[in-house]
Tab-separated table of C-alpha atoms and ligand atoms in Angstrom:
chain	number	residue	atom	x	y	z
A	1	MET	CA	13.893	-1.810	13.866
A	2	PHE	CA	11.123	-4.411	13.878
A	3	ILE	CA	12.050	-5.938	10.553
A	4	SER	CA	15.553	-6.899	11.645
A	5	LYS	CA	14.068	-9.094	14.356
A	6	ILE	CA	12.272	-11.238	11.837
A	7	SER	CA	14.014	-14.210	10.295
A	8	SER	CA	13.591	-14.790	6.591
A	9	GLY	CA	11.219	-17.379	5.173
A	10	PHE	CA	8.140	-16.163	7.013
A	11	SER	CA	4.629	-16.268	5.690
A	12	VAL	CA	2.179	-13.485	6.499
A	13	ASN	CA	0.766	-15.560	9.341
A	14	ASN	CA	4.105	-16.525	10.816
A	15	TYR	CA	5.070	-12.893	10.586
A	16	ARG	CA	1.896	-11.862	12.319
A	17	ASN	CA	2.299	-14.393	15.122
A	18	ASN	CA	5.940	-13.550	15.579
A	19	VAL	CA	5.285	-9.822	15.835
A	20	SER	CA	2.555	-10.465	18.343
A	21	PHE	CA	4.815	-12.669	20.479
A	22	GLN	CA	7.610	-10.112	20.337
A	23	ARG	CA	5.173	-7.411	21.408
A	24	ARG	CA	4.358	-9.441	24.476
A	25	GLY	CA	8.067	-9.968	25.163
A	26	MET	CA	7.853	-13.678	24.352
A	27	LEU	CA	9.711	-15.859	21.937
A	28	SER	CA	7.792	-16.910	18.882
A	29	PRO	CA	7.075	-20.622	18.611
A	30	LEU	CA	8.129	-20.268	14.954
A	31	LYS	CA	5.705	-22.918	13.890
A	32	ALA	CA	4.217	-23.135	10.446
A	33	ASP	CA	0.793	-21.772	11.151
A	34	THR	CA	-0.922	-21.699	7.850
A	35	PHE	CA	-4.266	-20.151	7.260
A	36	SER	CA	-6.877	-22.189	5.486
A	37	PHE	CA	-9.832	-20.581	3.799
A	38	SER	CA	-13.063	-22.391	3.264
A	39	GLY	CA	-15.361	-21.878	0.322
A	40	LYS	CA	-14.651	-21.600	-3.362
A	41	VAL	CA	-13.203	-18.577	-5.060
A	42	GLN	CA	-15.613	-17.444	-7.746
A	43	GLU	CA	-13.850	-17.205	-11.090
A	44	LYS	CA	-15.768	-15.360	-13.774
A	45	SER	CA	-14.405	-16.465	-17.109
A	46	ASN	CA	-14.961	-13.122	-18.838
A	47	GLU	CA	-12.850	-11.256	-16.283
A	48	PRO	CA	-9.140	-10.756	-16.864
A	49	GLN	CA	-7.179	-13.253	-14.775
A	50	LEU	CA	-3.651	-12.861	-13.476
A	51	LYS	CA	-1.169	-15.511	-14.573
A	52	GLU	CA	0.277	-15.589	-11.064
A	53	LYS	CA	-0.287	-13.894	-7.737
A	54	THR	CA	0.835	-10.315	-8.153
A	55	ILE	CA	1.340	-7.478	-5.703
A	56	TYR	CA	0.918	-4.112	-7.395
A	57	ILE	CA	2.518	-1.253	-5.542
A	58	PHE	CA	1.281	2.208	-6.441
A	59	LEU	CA	4.000	4.758	-5.906
A	60	GLY	CA	3.423	8.452	-6.361
A	61	PRO	CA	3.166	11.802	-4.599
A	62	PRO	CA	-0.053	12.933	-2.931
A	63	ALA	CA	-2.636	14.027	-5.506
A	64	SER	CA	-0.980	11.938	-8.218
A	65	GLY	CA	-4.183	9.924	-8.591
A	66	LYS	CA	-2.898	6.783	-6.849
A	67	GLY	CA	-6.171	6.090	-5.079
A	68	THR	CA	-8.314	6.598	-8.179
A	69	GLN	CA	-6.131	4.458	-10.409
A	70	ALA	CA	-5.574	1.747	-7.801
A	71	GLU	CA	-9.339	1.469	-7.378
A	72	LYS	CA	-9.863	1.077	-11.130
A	73	LEU	CA	-7.186	-1.592	-11.451
A	74	ALA	CA	-8.537	-3.476	-8.434
A	75	LYS	CA	-11.996	-3.561	-10.074
A	76	LYS	CA	-10.594	-4.694	-13.404
A	77	LEU	CA	-8.583	-7.527	-11.848
A	78	ASN	CA	-11.054	-8.271	-9.060
A	79	ILE	CA	-8.350	-8.055	-6.413
A	80	ALA	CA	-8.128	-6.113	-3.146
A	81	HIS	CA	-7.170	-2.453	-3.027
A	82	ILE	CA	-5.390	-1.705	0.223
A	83	SER	CA	-4.741	1.936	1.018
A	84	THR	CA	-2.768	2.460	4.216
A	85	GLY	CA	-4.060	6.046	4.274
A	86	ASP	CA	-7.651	4.697	4.259
A	87	LEU	CA	-6.862	2.069	6.911
A	88	LEU	CA	-5.417	4.782	9.121
A	89	ARG	CA	-8.273	7.233	8.463
A	90	GLU	CA	-10.726	4.522	9.535
A	91	GLU	CA	-8.852	4.171	12.836
A	92	VAL	CA	-8.890	7.947	13.285
A	93	LYS	CA	-12.624	8.032	12.574
A	94	ASN	CA	-13.289	5.275	15.106
A	95	GLU	CA	-11.075	7.031	17.638
A	96	THR	CA	-9.136	3.862	18.391
A	97	LYS	CA	-5.863	4.051	20.327
A	98	LEU	CA	-3.987	3.707	17.043
A	99	GLY	CA	-6.190	6.329	15.419
A	100	LEU	CA	-5.553	8.849	18.168
A	101	GLU	CA	-1.796	8.356	17.884
A	102	ALA	CA	-1.741	8.291	14.089
A	103	ARG	CA	-3.790	11.454	13.808
A	104	GLU	CA	-0.970	13.632	15.136
A	105	TYR	CA	1.355	12.443	12.390
A	106	MET	CA	-1.244	12.537	9.648
A	107	ASN	CA	-2.396	16.030	10.440
A	108	SER	CA	1.100	17.371	10.142
A	109	GLY	CA	1.768	15.464	6.902
A	110	ARG	CA	4.407	13.219	8.495
A	111	LEU	CA	4.657	9.455	8.183
A	112	VAL	CA	2.997	7.374	10.858
A	113	PRO	CA	5.600	5.052	12.460
A	114	THR	CA	5.229	1.627	10.851
A	115	GLU	CA	5.196	-0.161	14.201
A	116	LEU	CA	1.903	1.524	15.015
A	117	PHE	CA	-0.038	0.074	12.102
A	118	GLU	CA	1.889	-2.936	10.787
A	119	ARG	CA	-0.447	-5.317	12.546
A	120	ILE	CA	-3.625	-4.041	10.885
A	121	LEU	CA	-1.854	-4.094	7.532
A	122	VAL	CA	-0.591	-7.653	7.974
A	123	ASP	CA	-4.083	-8.729	9.051
A	124	ARG	CA	-5.585	-7.083	5.981
A	125	ILE	CA	-3.123	-8.755	3.614
A	126	SER	CA	-3.924	-12.189	5.023
A	127	GLN	CA	-7.603	-11.912	4.106
A	128	LYS	CA	-9.174	-14.059	1.432
A	129	ASP	CA	-9.550	-11.297	-1.148
A	130	CYS	CA	-5.744	-10.992	-1.305
A	131	GLN	CA	-5.163	-14.593	-2.344
A	132	LYS	CA	-4.848	-13.869	-6.070
A	133	GLY	CA	-2.985	-10.632	-5.539
A	134	TYR	CA	-3.591	-7.159	-4.201
A	135	ILE	CA	-2.831	-3.523	-4.709
A	136	LEU	CA	-0.905	-1.520	-2.150
A	137	ASP	CA	-1.702	2.167	-2.342
A	138	GLY	CA	0.545	4.355	-0.193
A	139	PHE	CA	2.688	1.489	1.058
A	140	PRO	CA	5.681	1.158	1.162
A	141	ARG	CA	6.785	4.699	1.880
A	142	THR	CA	10.202	3.839	3.283
A	143	GLU	CA	12.853	1.264	2.450
A	144	GLU	CA	12.116	-0.426	5.764
A	145	GLN	CA	8.486	-0.862	4.693
A	146	ALA	CA	9.652	-2.227	1.326
A	147	ARG	CA	11.714	-4.831	3.180
A	148	MET	CA	8.670	-5.678	5.263
A	149	ILE	CA	6.734	-6.548	2.079
A	150	ASP	CA	9.602	-8.762	0.961
A	151	GLU	CA	9.604	-10.543	4.312
A	152	LEU	CA	5.868	-11.097	4.116
A	153	ASN	CA	6.211	-12.351	0.568
A	154	SER	CA	9.317	-14.469	1.096
A	155	GLU	CA	7.518	-17.785	1.231
A	156	GLU	CA	4.948	-17.203	-1.472
A	157	ASN	CA	7.212	-15.186	-3.726
A	158	ALA	CA	4.371	-13.436	-5.527
A	159	LYS	CA	5.335	-11.228	-8.434
A	160	ILE	CA	5.825	-7.556	-7.488
A	161	LYS	CA	5.174	-4.727	-9.918
A	162	VAL	CA	5.535	-1.071	-9.009
A	163	ILE	CA	3.325	1.398	-10.850
A	164	GLN	CA	5.047	4.739	-10.426
A	165	LEU	CA	2.830	7.736	-11.121
A	166	VAL	CA	5.024	10.606	-12.269
A	167	VAL	CA	3.477	14.095	-12.092
A	168	ASP	CA	4.959	17.596	-12.432
A	169	GLU	CA	4.976	19.495	-9.163
A	170	ASP	CA	2.951	22.488	-10.409
A	171	LYS	CA	0.274	20.069	-11.623
A	172	LEU	CA	0.147	18.531	-8.142
A	173	ILE	CA	-0.304	21.904	-6.473
A	174	GLU	CA	-3.096	22.717	-8.919
A	175	ARG	CA	-4.874	19.435	-8.146
A	176	MET	CA	-4.356	19.815	-4.415
A	177	THR	CA	-5.866	23.257	-4.382
A	178	ALA	CA	-8.960	21.887	-6.122
A	179	ARG	CA	-9.106	18.806	-3.868
A	180	ALA	CA	-8.751	20.807	-0.656
A	181	LYS	CA	-11.926	22.658	-1.630
A	182	TYR	CA	-14.232	19.667	-1.985
A	183	GLN	CA	-12.720	17.084	0.353
A	184	ASN	CA	-12.859	17.365	4.052
A	185	ARG	CA	-9.509	15.829	4.887
A	186	GLU	CA	-7.734	17.438	7.803
A	187	ASP	CA	-4.358	16.720	6.193
A	188	ASP	CA	-5.331	18.066	2.796
A	189	THR	CA	-4.680	21.764	3.071
A	190	VAL	CA	-2.221	22.960	0.453
A	191	ASP	CA	0.447	23.669	3.086
A	192	LYS	CA	0.256	20.218	4.587
A	193	LEU	CA	0.197	18.674	1.155
A	194	ARG	CA	3.427	20.503	0.356
A	195	THR	CA	4.972	18.818	3.395
A	196	ARG	CA	3.725	15.473	2.120
A	197	ILE	CA	5.321	16.111	-1.296
A	198	VAL	CA	8.623	16.858	0.428
A	199	VAL	CA	8.303	13.636	2.448
A	200	TYR	CA	7.559	11.713	-0.760
A	201	ASN	CA	10.434	13.301	-2.691
A	202	GLY	CA	12.748	12.352	0.159
A	203	VAL	CA	12.133	8.640	-0.341
A	204	LYS	CA	11.067	8.303	-3.988
A	205	ASP	CA	14.552	7.606	-5.400
A	206	THR	CA	15.321	5.130	-2.635
A	207	LEU	CA	12.187	3.147	-3.481
A	208	VAL	CA	12.726	3.382	-7.244
A	209	ASN	CA	16.283	2.084	-6.772
A	210	TYR	CA	15.098	-0.601	-4.380
A	211	TYR	CA	12.616	-2.001	-6.892
A	212	GLY	CA	14.807	-1.491	-9.986
A	213	ASP	CA	13.309	-3.082	-13.081
A	214	LYS	CA	10.054	-3.866	-11.284
A	215	VAL	CA	9.143	-0.184	-11.659
A	216	VAL	CA	6.863	0.931	-14.492
A	217	PRO	CA	6.817	4.747	-14.797
A	218	ILE	CA	3.484	6.174	-15.878
A	219	ASP	CA	2.910	9.735	-17.081
A	220	ALA	CA	0.242	10.811	-14.611
A	221	ASN	CA	0.045	14.426	-15.810
A	222	LEU	CA	-2.633	13.251	-18.219
A	223	ASP	CA	-6.335	12.849	-17.547
A	224	ILE	CA	-7.747	9.894	-15.615
A	225	SER	CA	-8.633	7.717	-18.613
A	226	ALA	CA	-5.279	8.317	-20.353
A	227	VAL	CA	-3.427	7.319	-17.180
A	228	GLN	CA	-5.681	4.295	-16.811
A	229	SER	CA	-4.908	3.191	-20.386
A	230	GLN	CA	-1.173	3.319	-19.735
A	231	ILE	CA	-1.591	1.257	-16.576
A	232	ASN	CA	-3.782	-1.287	-18.364
A	233	GLU	CA	-1.184	-1.603	-21.085
A	234	SER	CA	1.573	-2.129	-18.534
A	235	ILE	CA	-0.269	-4.996	-16.836
A	236	GLU	CA	-1.322	-6.735	-20.078
A	237	GLU	CA	1.713	-9.041	-19.816
A	238	ASP	CA	0.542	-10.215	-16.357
A	239	LEU	CA	-2.760	-11.568	-17.701
A	240	ALA	CA	-3.452	-15.181	-18.569
B	301	AMP	P1	-2.399	8.889	1.908
B	301	AMP	O1	-3.883	8.853	1.914
B	301	AMP	O2	-1.783	7.651	1.312
B	301	AMP	O3	-1.856	10.136	1.284
B	301	AMP	O4	-1.933	8.889	3.446
B	301	AMP	C1	-2.348	9.899	4.344
B	301	AMP	C2	-1.418	9.924	5.533
B	301	AMP	O5	-1.455	8.654	6.218
B	301	AMP	C3	0.062	10.133	5.206
B	301	AMP	O6	0.399	11.492	5.056
B	301	AMP	C4	0.718	9.518	6.435
B	301	AMP	O7	0.629	10.377	7.555
B	301	AMP	C5	-0.166	8.306	6.715
B	301	AMP	N1	0.316	7.125	5.970
B	301	AMP	C6	-0.298	6.482	4.943
B	301	AMP	N2	0.439	5.463	4.495
B	301	AMP	C7	1.551	5.449	5.268
B	301	AMP	C8	2.714	4.638	5.297
B	301	AMP	N3	2.908	3.637	4.408
B	301	AMP	N4	3.666	4.908	6.225
B	301	AMP	C9	3.503	5.905	7.117
B	301	AMP	N5	2.451	6.723	7.130
B	301	AMP	C10	1.468	6.502	6.223
C-alpha cells in the first residue's frame, strides 16, 4: 500500500511532496523542503503548556464521546482538534470529488480508503496550529494508518499518547439511539452505527497492541465531566 512506498525519515512536507509526485507517476526529488511559518505564536502564560510537542490520539467506538472530549482537550491545551470524520463530512457537504466517493463508504458505515483522503489530512497536520501538538479524533483506524502517523512523525519525533475511551456496548446503543434522533447524520442510524461498532471492534486490539504503553484507558461510561476529569488527570504529566 501507499505507506510501503515511503522511505523513513520523512517530514510531513516531504511526505506530502512525495505522495504528490508518486500520484503523478514521477519520482520524488526527495529534497528537504521545510515549511517556514511567519509570525509569532501567542503564548498566554495562564494557559497550560505542553512540555513537548504531543500528538493525542483519541481511540474509541462511535458514540464514545471522542469528539466531545477531543474538543475540550484541544481548548484546554490550545492545540488543533482534527477529526477525520469532520474533514470527510466537509468534503461530502461541498460535493467535491473526494466527498462524492467518500459518501458511499460513510453511509454504509465502512472505512473510507486512506488513499482517498490522506492528502487533506497531511495538509491539515502541516498547518501552523499543529506546531505545538494536535489531537487526532477518528484517526488512525487501521494499523496502516498508525504507521502513516509514525512516518509523518519520524523526523520530529513528537510524543504520542493514545486516549482510549472504553464504553460498554449497551451504553453505546443507548447513546446512539438518542443521538440519531437529534442529529441529522446520514450514517447515524442505529443500524449503521452497529456496523461502525463492528468495524471498530475489528481493529481496536490491533491498535491497542500497536501503541502498547502509550495507551491510557479511560472509563467513558461516565458522564461528560467525569470523563473529562480522567483525561485531564492523564495529561497532567505532559504539562510544563
Ligand atoms: P466519525 O465521525 O469519526 O465516526 O467518522 C465517520 C465516518 O467517516 C466513518 O464511519 C468512516 O466512514 C469515515 N472515516 C472517518 N475517519 C476515518 C478513517 N480514519 N479511516 C477511514 N474512514 C474514516
